[in-house]
Coordinates of C-alpha atoms and ligand atoms in Angstrom, one line a residue:
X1 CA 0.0 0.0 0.0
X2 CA 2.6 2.4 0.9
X3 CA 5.0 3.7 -2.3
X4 CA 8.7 2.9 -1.7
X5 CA 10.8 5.7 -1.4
X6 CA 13.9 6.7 -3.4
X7 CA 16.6 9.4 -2.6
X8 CA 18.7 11.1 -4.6
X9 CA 22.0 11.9 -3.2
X10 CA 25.5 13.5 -4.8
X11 CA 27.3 16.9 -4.6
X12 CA 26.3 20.1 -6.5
X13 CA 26.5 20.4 -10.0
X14 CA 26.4 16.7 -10.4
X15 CA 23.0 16.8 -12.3
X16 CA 20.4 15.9 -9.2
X17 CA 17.7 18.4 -10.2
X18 CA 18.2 17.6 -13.6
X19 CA 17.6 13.7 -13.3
X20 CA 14.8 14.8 -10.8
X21 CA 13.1 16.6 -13.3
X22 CA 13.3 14.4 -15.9
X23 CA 12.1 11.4 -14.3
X24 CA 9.4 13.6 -13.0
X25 CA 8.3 15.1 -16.0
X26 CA 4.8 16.5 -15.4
X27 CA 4.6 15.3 -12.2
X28 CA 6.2 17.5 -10.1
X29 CA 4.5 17.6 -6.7
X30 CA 3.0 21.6 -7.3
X31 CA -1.0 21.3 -5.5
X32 CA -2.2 23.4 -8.3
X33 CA -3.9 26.7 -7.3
X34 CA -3.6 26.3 -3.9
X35 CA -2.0 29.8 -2.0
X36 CA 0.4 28.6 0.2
X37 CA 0.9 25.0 -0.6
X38 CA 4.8 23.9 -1.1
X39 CA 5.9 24.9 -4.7
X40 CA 9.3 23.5 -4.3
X41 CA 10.8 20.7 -6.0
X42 CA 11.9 18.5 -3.3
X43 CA 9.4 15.4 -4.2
X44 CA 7.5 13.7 -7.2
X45 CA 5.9 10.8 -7.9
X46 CA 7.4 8.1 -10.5
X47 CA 6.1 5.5 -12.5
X48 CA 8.1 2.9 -14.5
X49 CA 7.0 0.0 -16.1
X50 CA 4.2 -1.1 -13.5
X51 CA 6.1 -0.1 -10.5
X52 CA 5.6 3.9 -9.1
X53 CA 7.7 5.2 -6.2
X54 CA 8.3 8.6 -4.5
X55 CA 11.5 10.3 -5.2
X56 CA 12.7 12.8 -3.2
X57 CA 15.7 15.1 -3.8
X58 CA 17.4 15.6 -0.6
X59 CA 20.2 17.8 -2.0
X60 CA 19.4 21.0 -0.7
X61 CA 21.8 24.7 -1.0
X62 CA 24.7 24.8 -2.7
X63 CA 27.9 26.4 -0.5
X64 CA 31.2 27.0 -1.7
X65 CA 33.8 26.0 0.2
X66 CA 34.4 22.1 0.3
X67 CA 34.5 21.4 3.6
X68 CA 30.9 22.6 4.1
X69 CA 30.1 20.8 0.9
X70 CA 31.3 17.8 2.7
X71 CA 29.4 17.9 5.7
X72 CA 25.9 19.1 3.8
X73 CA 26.7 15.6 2.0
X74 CA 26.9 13.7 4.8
X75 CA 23.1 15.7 6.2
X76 CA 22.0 14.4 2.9
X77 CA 23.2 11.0 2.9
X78 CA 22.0 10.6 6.4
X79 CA 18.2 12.0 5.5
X80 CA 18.2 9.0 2.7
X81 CA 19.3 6.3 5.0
X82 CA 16.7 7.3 7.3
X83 CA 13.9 7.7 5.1
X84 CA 14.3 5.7 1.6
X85 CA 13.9 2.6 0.4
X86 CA 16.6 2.6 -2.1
X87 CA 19.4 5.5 -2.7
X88 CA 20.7 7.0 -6.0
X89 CA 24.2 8.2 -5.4
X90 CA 24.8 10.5 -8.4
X91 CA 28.0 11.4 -9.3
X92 CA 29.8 13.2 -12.3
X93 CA 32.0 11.6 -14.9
X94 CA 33.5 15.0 -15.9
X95 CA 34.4 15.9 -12.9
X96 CA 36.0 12.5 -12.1
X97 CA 35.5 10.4 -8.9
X98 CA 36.5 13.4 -5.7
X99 CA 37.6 13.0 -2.1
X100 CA 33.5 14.1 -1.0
X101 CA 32.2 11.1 -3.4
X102 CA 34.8 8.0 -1.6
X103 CA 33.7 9.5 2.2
X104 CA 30.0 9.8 1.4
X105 CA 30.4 5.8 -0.4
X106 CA 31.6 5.1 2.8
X107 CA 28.7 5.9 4.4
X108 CA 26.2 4.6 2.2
X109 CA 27.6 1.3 2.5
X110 CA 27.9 1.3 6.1
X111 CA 24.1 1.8 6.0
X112 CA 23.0 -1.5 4.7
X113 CA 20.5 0.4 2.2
X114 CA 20.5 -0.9 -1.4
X115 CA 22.7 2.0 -3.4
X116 CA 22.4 2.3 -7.1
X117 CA 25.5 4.1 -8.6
X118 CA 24.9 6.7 -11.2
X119 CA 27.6 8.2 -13.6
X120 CA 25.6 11.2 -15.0
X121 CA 27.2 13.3 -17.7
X122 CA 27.8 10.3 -19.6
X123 CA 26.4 12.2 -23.1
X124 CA 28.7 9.6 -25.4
X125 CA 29.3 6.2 -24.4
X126 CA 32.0 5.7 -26.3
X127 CA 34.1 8.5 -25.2
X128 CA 33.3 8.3 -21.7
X129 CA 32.8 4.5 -20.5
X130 CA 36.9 4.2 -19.3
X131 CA 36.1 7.3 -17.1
X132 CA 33.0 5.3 -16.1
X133 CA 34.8 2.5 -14.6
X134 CA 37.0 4.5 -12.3
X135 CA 33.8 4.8 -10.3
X136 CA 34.1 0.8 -9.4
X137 CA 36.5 2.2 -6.9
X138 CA 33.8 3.5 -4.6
X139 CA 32.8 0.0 -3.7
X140 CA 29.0 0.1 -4.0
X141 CA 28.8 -1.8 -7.1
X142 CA 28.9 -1.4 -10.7
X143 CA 28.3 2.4 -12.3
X144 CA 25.4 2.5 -14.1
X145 CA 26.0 5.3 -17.1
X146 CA 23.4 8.0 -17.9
X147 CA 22.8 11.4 -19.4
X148 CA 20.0 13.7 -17.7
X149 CA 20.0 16.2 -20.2
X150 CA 19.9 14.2 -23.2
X151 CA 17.9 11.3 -21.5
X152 CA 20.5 8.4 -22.0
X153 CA 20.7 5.4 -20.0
X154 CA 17.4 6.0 -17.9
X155 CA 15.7 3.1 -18.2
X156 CA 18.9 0.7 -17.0
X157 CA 18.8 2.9 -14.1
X158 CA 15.3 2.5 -13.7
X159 CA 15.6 -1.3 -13.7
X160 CA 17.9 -1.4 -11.2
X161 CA 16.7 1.1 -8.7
X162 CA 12.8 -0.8 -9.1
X163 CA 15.3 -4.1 -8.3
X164 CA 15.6 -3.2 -5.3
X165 CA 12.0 -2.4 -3.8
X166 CA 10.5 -4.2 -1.1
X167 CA 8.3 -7.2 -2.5
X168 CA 5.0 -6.5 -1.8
X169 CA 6.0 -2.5 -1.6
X170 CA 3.2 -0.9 -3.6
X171 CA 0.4 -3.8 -2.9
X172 CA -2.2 -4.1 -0.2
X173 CA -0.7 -4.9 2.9
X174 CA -2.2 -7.9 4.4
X175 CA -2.2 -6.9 8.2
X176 CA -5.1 -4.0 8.4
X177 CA -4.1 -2.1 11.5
X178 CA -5.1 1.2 10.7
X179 CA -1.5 3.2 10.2
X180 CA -1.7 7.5 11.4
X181 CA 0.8 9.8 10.7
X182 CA 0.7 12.2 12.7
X183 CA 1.9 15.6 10.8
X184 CA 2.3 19.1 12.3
X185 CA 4.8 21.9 13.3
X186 CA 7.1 21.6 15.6
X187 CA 5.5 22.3 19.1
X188 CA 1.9 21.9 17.9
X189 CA 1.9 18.9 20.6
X190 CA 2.5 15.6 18.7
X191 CA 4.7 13.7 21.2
X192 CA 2.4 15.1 23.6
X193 CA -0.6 13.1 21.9
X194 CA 1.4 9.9 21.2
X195 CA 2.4 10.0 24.6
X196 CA -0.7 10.4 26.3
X197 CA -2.4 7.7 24.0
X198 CA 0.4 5.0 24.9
X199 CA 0.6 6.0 28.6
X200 CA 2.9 3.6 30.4
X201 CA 2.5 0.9 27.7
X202 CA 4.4 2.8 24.9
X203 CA 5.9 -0.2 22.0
X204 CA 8.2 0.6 19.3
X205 CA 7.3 -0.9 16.6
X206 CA 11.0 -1.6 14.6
X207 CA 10.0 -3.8 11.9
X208 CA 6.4 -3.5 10.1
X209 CA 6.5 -5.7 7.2
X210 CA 7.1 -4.7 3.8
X211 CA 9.5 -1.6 4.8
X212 CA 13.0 -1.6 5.5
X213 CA 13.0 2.0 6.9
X214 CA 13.9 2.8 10.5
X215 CA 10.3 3.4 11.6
X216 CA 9.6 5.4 14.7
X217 CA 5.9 3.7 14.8
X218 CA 3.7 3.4 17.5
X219 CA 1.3 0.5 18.4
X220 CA -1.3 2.0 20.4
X221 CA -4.2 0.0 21.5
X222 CA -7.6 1.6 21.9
X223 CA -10.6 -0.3 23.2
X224 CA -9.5 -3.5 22.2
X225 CA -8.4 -2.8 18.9
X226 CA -5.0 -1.9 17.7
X227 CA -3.7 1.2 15.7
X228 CA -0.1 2.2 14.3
X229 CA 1.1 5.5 15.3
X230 CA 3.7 6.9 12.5
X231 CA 5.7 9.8 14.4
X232 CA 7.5 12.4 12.6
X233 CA 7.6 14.5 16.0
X234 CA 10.9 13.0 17.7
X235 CA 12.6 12.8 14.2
X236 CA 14.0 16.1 14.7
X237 CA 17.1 16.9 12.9
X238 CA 19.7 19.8 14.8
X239 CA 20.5 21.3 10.9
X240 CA 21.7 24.9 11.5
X241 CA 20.4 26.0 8.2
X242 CA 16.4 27.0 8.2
X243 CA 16.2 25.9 4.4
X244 CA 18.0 22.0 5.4
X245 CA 15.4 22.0 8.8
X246 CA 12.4 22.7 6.6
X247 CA 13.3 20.4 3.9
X248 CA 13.9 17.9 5.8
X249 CA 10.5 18.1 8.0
X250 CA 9.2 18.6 4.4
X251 CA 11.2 14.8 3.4
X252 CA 9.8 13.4 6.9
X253 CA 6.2 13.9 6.4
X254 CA 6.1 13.2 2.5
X255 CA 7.7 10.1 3.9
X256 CA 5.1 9.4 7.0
X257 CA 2.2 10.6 5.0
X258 CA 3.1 7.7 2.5
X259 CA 2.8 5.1 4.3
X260 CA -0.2 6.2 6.6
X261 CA -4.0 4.9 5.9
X262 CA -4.9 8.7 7.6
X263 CA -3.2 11.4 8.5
X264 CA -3.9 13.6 11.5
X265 CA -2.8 16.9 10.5
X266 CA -2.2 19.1 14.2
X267 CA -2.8 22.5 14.2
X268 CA -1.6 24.7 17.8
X269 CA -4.9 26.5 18.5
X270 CA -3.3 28.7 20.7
X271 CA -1.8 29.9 17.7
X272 CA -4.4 29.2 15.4
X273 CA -4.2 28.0 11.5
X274 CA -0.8 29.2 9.4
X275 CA 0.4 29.4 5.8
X276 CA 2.8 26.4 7.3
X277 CA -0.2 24.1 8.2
X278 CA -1.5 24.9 4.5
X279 CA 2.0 23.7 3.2
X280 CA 1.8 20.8 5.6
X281 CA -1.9 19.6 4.7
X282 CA -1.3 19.8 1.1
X283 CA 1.0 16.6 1.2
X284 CA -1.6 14.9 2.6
X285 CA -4.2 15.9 0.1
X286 CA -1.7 15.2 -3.0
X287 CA -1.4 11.6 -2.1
X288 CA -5.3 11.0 -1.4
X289 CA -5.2 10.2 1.6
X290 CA -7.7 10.6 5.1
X291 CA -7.3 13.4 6.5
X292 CA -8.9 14.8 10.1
X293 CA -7.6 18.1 11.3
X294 CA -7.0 18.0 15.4
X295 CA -7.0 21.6 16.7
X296 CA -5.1 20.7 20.1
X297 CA -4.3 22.7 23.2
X298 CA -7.8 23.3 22.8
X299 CA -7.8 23.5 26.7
X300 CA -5.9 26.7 26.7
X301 CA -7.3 27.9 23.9
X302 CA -10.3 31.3 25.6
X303 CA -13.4 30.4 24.7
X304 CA -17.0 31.8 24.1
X305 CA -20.0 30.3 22.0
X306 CA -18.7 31.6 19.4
X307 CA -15.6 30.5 19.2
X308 CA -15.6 27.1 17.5
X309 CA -17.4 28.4 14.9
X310 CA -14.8 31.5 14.4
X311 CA -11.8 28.3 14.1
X312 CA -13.6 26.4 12.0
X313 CA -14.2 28.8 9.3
X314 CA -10.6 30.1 9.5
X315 CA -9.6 26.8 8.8
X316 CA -12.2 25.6 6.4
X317 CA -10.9 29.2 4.3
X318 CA -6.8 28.4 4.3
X319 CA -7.4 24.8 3.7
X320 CA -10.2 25.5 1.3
X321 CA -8.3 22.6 -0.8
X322 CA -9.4 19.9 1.4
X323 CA -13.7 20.4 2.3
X324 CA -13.2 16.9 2.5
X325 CA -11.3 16.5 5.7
X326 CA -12.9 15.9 9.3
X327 CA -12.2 19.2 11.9
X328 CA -11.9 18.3 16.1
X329 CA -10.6 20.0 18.8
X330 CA -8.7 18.2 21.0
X331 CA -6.3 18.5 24.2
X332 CA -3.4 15.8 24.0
X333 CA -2.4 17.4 27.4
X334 CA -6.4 16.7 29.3
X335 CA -7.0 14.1 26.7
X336 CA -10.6 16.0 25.7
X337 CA -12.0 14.2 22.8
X338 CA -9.8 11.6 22.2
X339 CA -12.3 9.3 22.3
X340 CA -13.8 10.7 19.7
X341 CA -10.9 10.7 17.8
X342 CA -10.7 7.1 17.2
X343 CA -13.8 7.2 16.3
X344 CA -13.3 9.7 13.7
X345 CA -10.2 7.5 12.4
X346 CA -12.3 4.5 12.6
X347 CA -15.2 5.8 9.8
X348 CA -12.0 8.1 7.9
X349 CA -10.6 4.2 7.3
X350 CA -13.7 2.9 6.4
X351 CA -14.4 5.3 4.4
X352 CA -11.3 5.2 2.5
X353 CA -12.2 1.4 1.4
X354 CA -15.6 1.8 0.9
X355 CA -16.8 0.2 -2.4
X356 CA -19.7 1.5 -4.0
X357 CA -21.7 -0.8 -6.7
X358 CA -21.7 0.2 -10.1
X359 CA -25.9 0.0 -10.5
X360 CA -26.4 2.4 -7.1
X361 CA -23.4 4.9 -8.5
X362 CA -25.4 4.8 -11.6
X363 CA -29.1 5.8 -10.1
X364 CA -27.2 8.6 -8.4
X365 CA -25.7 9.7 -11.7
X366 CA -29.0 9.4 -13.6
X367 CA -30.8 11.5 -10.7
X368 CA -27.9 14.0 -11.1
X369 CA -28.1 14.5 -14.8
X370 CA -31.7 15.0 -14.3
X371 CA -31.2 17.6 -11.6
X372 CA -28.6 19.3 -13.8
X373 CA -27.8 18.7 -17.3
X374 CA -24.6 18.5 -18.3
X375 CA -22.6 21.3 -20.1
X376 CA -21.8 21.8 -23.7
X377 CA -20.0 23.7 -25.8
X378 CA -20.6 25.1 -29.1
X379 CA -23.7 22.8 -29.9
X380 CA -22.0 19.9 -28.5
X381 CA -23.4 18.1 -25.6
X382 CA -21.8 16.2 -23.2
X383 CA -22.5 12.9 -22.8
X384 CA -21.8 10.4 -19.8
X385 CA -22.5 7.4 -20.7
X386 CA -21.8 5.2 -17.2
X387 CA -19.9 5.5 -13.8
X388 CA -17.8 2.7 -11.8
X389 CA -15.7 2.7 -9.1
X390 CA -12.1 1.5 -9.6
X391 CA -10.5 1.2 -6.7
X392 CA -10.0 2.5 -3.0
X393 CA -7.6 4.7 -0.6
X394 CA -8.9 7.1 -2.1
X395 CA -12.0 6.0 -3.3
X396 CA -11.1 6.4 -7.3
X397 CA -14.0 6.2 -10.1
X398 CA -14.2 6.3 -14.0
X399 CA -16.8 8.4 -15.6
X400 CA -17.4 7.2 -19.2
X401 CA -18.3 10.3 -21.6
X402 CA -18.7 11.2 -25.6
X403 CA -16.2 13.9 -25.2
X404 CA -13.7 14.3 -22.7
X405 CA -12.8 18.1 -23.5
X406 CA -16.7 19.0 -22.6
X407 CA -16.2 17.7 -19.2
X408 CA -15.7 20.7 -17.1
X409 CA -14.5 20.3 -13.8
X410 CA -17.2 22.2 -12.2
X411 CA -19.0 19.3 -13.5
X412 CA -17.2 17.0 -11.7
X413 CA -17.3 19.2 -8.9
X414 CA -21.3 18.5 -8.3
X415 CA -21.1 14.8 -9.5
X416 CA -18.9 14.8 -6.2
X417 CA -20.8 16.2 -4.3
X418 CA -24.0 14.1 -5.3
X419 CA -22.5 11.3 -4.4
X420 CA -20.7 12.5 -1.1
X421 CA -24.5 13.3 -0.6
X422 CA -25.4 9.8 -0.7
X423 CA -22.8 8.0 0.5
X424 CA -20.9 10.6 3.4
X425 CA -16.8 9.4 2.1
X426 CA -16.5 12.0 5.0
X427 CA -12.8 12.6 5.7
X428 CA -11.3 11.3 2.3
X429 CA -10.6 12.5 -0.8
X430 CA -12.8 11.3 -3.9
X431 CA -10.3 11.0 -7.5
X432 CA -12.0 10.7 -10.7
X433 CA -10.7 9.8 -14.4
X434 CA -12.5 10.8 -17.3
X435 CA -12.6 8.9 -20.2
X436 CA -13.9 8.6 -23.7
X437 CA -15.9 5.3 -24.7
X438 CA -14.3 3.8 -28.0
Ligands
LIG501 P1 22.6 19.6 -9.0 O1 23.3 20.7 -8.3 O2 23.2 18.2 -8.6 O3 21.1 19.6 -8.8 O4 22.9 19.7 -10.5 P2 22.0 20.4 -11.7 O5 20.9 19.4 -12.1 O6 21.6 21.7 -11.3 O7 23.0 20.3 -12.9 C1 24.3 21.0 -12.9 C2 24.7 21.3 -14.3 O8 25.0 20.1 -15.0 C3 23.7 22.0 -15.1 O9 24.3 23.0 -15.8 C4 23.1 20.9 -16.0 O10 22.6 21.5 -17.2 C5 24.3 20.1 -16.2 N1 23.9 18.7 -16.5 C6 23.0 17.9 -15.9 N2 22.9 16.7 -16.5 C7 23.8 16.7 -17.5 C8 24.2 15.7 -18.5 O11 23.7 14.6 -18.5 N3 25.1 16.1 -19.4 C9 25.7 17.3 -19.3 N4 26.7 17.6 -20.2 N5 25.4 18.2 -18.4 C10 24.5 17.9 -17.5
LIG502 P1 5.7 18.5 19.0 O1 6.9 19.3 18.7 O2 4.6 18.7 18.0 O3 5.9 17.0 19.3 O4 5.1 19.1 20.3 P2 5.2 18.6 21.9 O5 4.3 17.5 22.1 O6 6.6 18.6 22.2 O7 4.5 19.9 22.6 C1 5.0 21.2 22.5 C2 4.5 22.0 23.8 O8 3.1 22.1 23.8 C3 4.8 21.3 25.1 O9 5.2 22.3 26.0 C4 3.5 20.6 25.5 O10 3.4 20.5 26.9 C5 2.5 21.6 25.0 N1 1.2 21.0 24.7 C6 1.0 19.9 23.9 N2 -0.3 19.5 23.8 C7 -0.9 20.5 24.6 C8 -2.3 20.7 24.9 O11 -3.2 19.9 24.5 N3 -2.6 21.7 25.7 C9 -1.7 22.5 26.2 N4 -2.0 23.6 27.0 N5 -0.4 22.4 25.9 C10 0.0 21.4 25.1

């Protein structure tokens, strides 16, 4: 169920953002016209063959002095041991194997993480495979040759990396304890609630089957059932550069959120909802999954009748993105409501596998049509001709039409929320595909 993870690592100028933006091509993780929402390039997701991953880029500013170049590498290399699957260690063939590349090799291998070695710059074979070679000397394997900017030797290095992966990685998992990631700022009070839900009976959960990654994972168990706790909150890193903290808080929760069923995003209602929750929530939303939105320190938050109605409009407006997501207010410190939030995570999983038979979605369409026609343009009608429901987290349906271009997303829009009428899917996110029948 939960992507595998790849991370690129290598020193500047050695082509990372390049690679990164080929392999992503249109998919560069951008939540489209949403105000505050991360615009930068630091994840994507990748599909080859029938296998899709996450990528991230963990390569972040580029000093100029070598000795600081050699400790950011090592911050980079240590944020893709802890967080990927499989590692890309990119390195240069014009600029020959360096000092930087044999200590960072060092690392890697130390780490017990599969490393795939990429030569970029390679733009002729011929000329350059000797200089190639010289990169055996690393000791993590045979160089695998490629060109970024002229898009050479990609799919060699896309068989090996997908060699690597986990072997169910991208399937259902079998085990269905419900898996929460609990995402927020610093000092909105996630330890706090991970604490106070484990009490004295806290288990660390080192192995869940399927990943490889160091998991800081929680079992918690609630009335008799059991849940998995995905922490980001202790998994603080002491950078000294603001860009490298937020990047890689940015890297931990792409990388939580990914392998959660629901994610709790925390917002500090002392201080009430920022741009940095927005930027936070959108990660969620991009990979479809639950979401409920905990407003905690609600216990010290002043309060009149009006109050909870003041919040929730606030945030419904800066996370206008997501009408979909379930709003509480809790208190990890009194525990006030956390009963109810199990509850809430109980029907946001349900909901996220709820099926939906293809002769009920198809009344509901029929009654929509009627209720509203659909659009057309220039004389042309649109057409849908059937609706079925393809698969689940998120709950994902075809619509069948004559004309794809007439389907305006408004349109989509109220067919969504027709059948959120009918069926609730409160909490997740609803994806639909248009397509033309041949
Ligand atoms: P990063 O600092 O590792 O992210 O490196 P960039 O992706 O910014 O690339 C650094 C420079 O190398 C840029 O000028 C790229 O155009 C160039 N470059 C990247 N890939 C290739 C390649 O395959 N061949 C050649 N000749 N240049 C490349
Ligand atoms: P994290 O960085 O998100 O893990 O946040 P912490 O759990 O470390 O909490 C940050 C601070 O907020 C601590 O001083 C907590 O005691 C406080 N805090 C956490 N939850 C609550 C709450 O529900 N009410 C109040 N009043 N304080 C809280």
């Amino acid at each position: 169920m939960s992507k595998p993870v790849v991370a690129i690592v290598g020193r500047p100028n050695v082509g990372k953002s390049t690679l990164f933006n080929v392999l992503a091509g249109e998919n560069i993780s951008i939540v489209k016209d949403t105000p505050g929402v991360t615009r930068d390039r630091i994840y994507a997701e990748v599909t080859w063959l029938d296998k899709s991953f996450t990528m991230i880029d963990t390569g972040g500013i580029e000093p100029d002095s070598n000795d600081i170049i050699l400790s950011q590498m090592r911050e980079q290399a240590q944020i893709a041991i802890d967080t990927a699957d499989v590692i890309v260690f990119l390195v240069d063939v014009r600029q020959g194997m360096v000092d930087a590349d044999a200590k960072v090799a060092d690392m890697l291998r130390r780490s017990t993480k599969p490393v795939v070695l990429v030569v970029n710059k390679v733009d002729s074979f011929e000329k350059f495979m000797m200089d190639v070679y010289e990169f055996y000397n690393l000791g993590i394997g045979e160089p695998i040759p490629v060109s970024a900017s002229s898009r050479l030797g990609l799919g060699d290095m896309l068989d090996e990396i997908v060699k690597h992966f986990p072997e169910h990685a991208g399937e259902d998992e079998e085990d269905e304890i419900p898996k929460i990631a609990v995402v927020g700022k610093p000092n909105v009070g996630k330890s706090s609630l991970i604490n106070k839900l484990v009490g004295e009976e806290r288990v660390i959960v080192s192995d869940i089957a399927g990943t490889t990654r160091d998991a800081i994972d929680t079992k918690v168990k609630w009335q008799g059932r059991e849940y998995v706790f995905i922490d980001t909150a202790g998994l603080r890193r002491k950078g000294k550069i603001k860009e490298e903290i937020e990047r890689y808080s940015v890297i931990r929760t792409v990388t939580a959120v990914e392998r959660a069923n629901v994610v709790v995003i925390m917002i500090d209602g002392v201080e009430g909802v920022t741009e940095q929750d927005a930027k936070i929530a959108g990660i969620a939303h991009e990979k479809g999954k639950g979401v409920i939105i905990a407003v905690n320190k609600w216990d010290a938050v002043e309060k009149n009748d009006k109050t909870i109605y003041r919040y929730t409009d606030k945030i419904r407006n800066t996370l206008a993105y997501m009408p979909y997501a379930e709003l509480i207010f809790i208190s990890a410190k009194t525990g006030l409501r956390l009963q109810r939030l199990f509850e809430t995570i109980d029907m946001v999983v349900e909901n996220q596998t709820l099926r939906i038979q293809t002769g009920v979605l198809n009344e509901i369409l029929t009654e929509a049509m009627a209720m509203q026609q659909p659009p057309s343009d220039r004389g042309k009608r649109l057409k849908i001709f059937y609706m079925t429901q393809v698969s689940v987290r998120p709950p994902t349906f075809v619509i069948f039409v004559n004309d794809k271009e007439l389907m305006h997303f408004s349109y989509t829009r109220y067919l969504e929320n027709r059948i959120r009428e009918a069926f609730g899917f409160r909490g997740t996110p609803l994806k639909f595909i248009v397509r033309e029948r041949g």
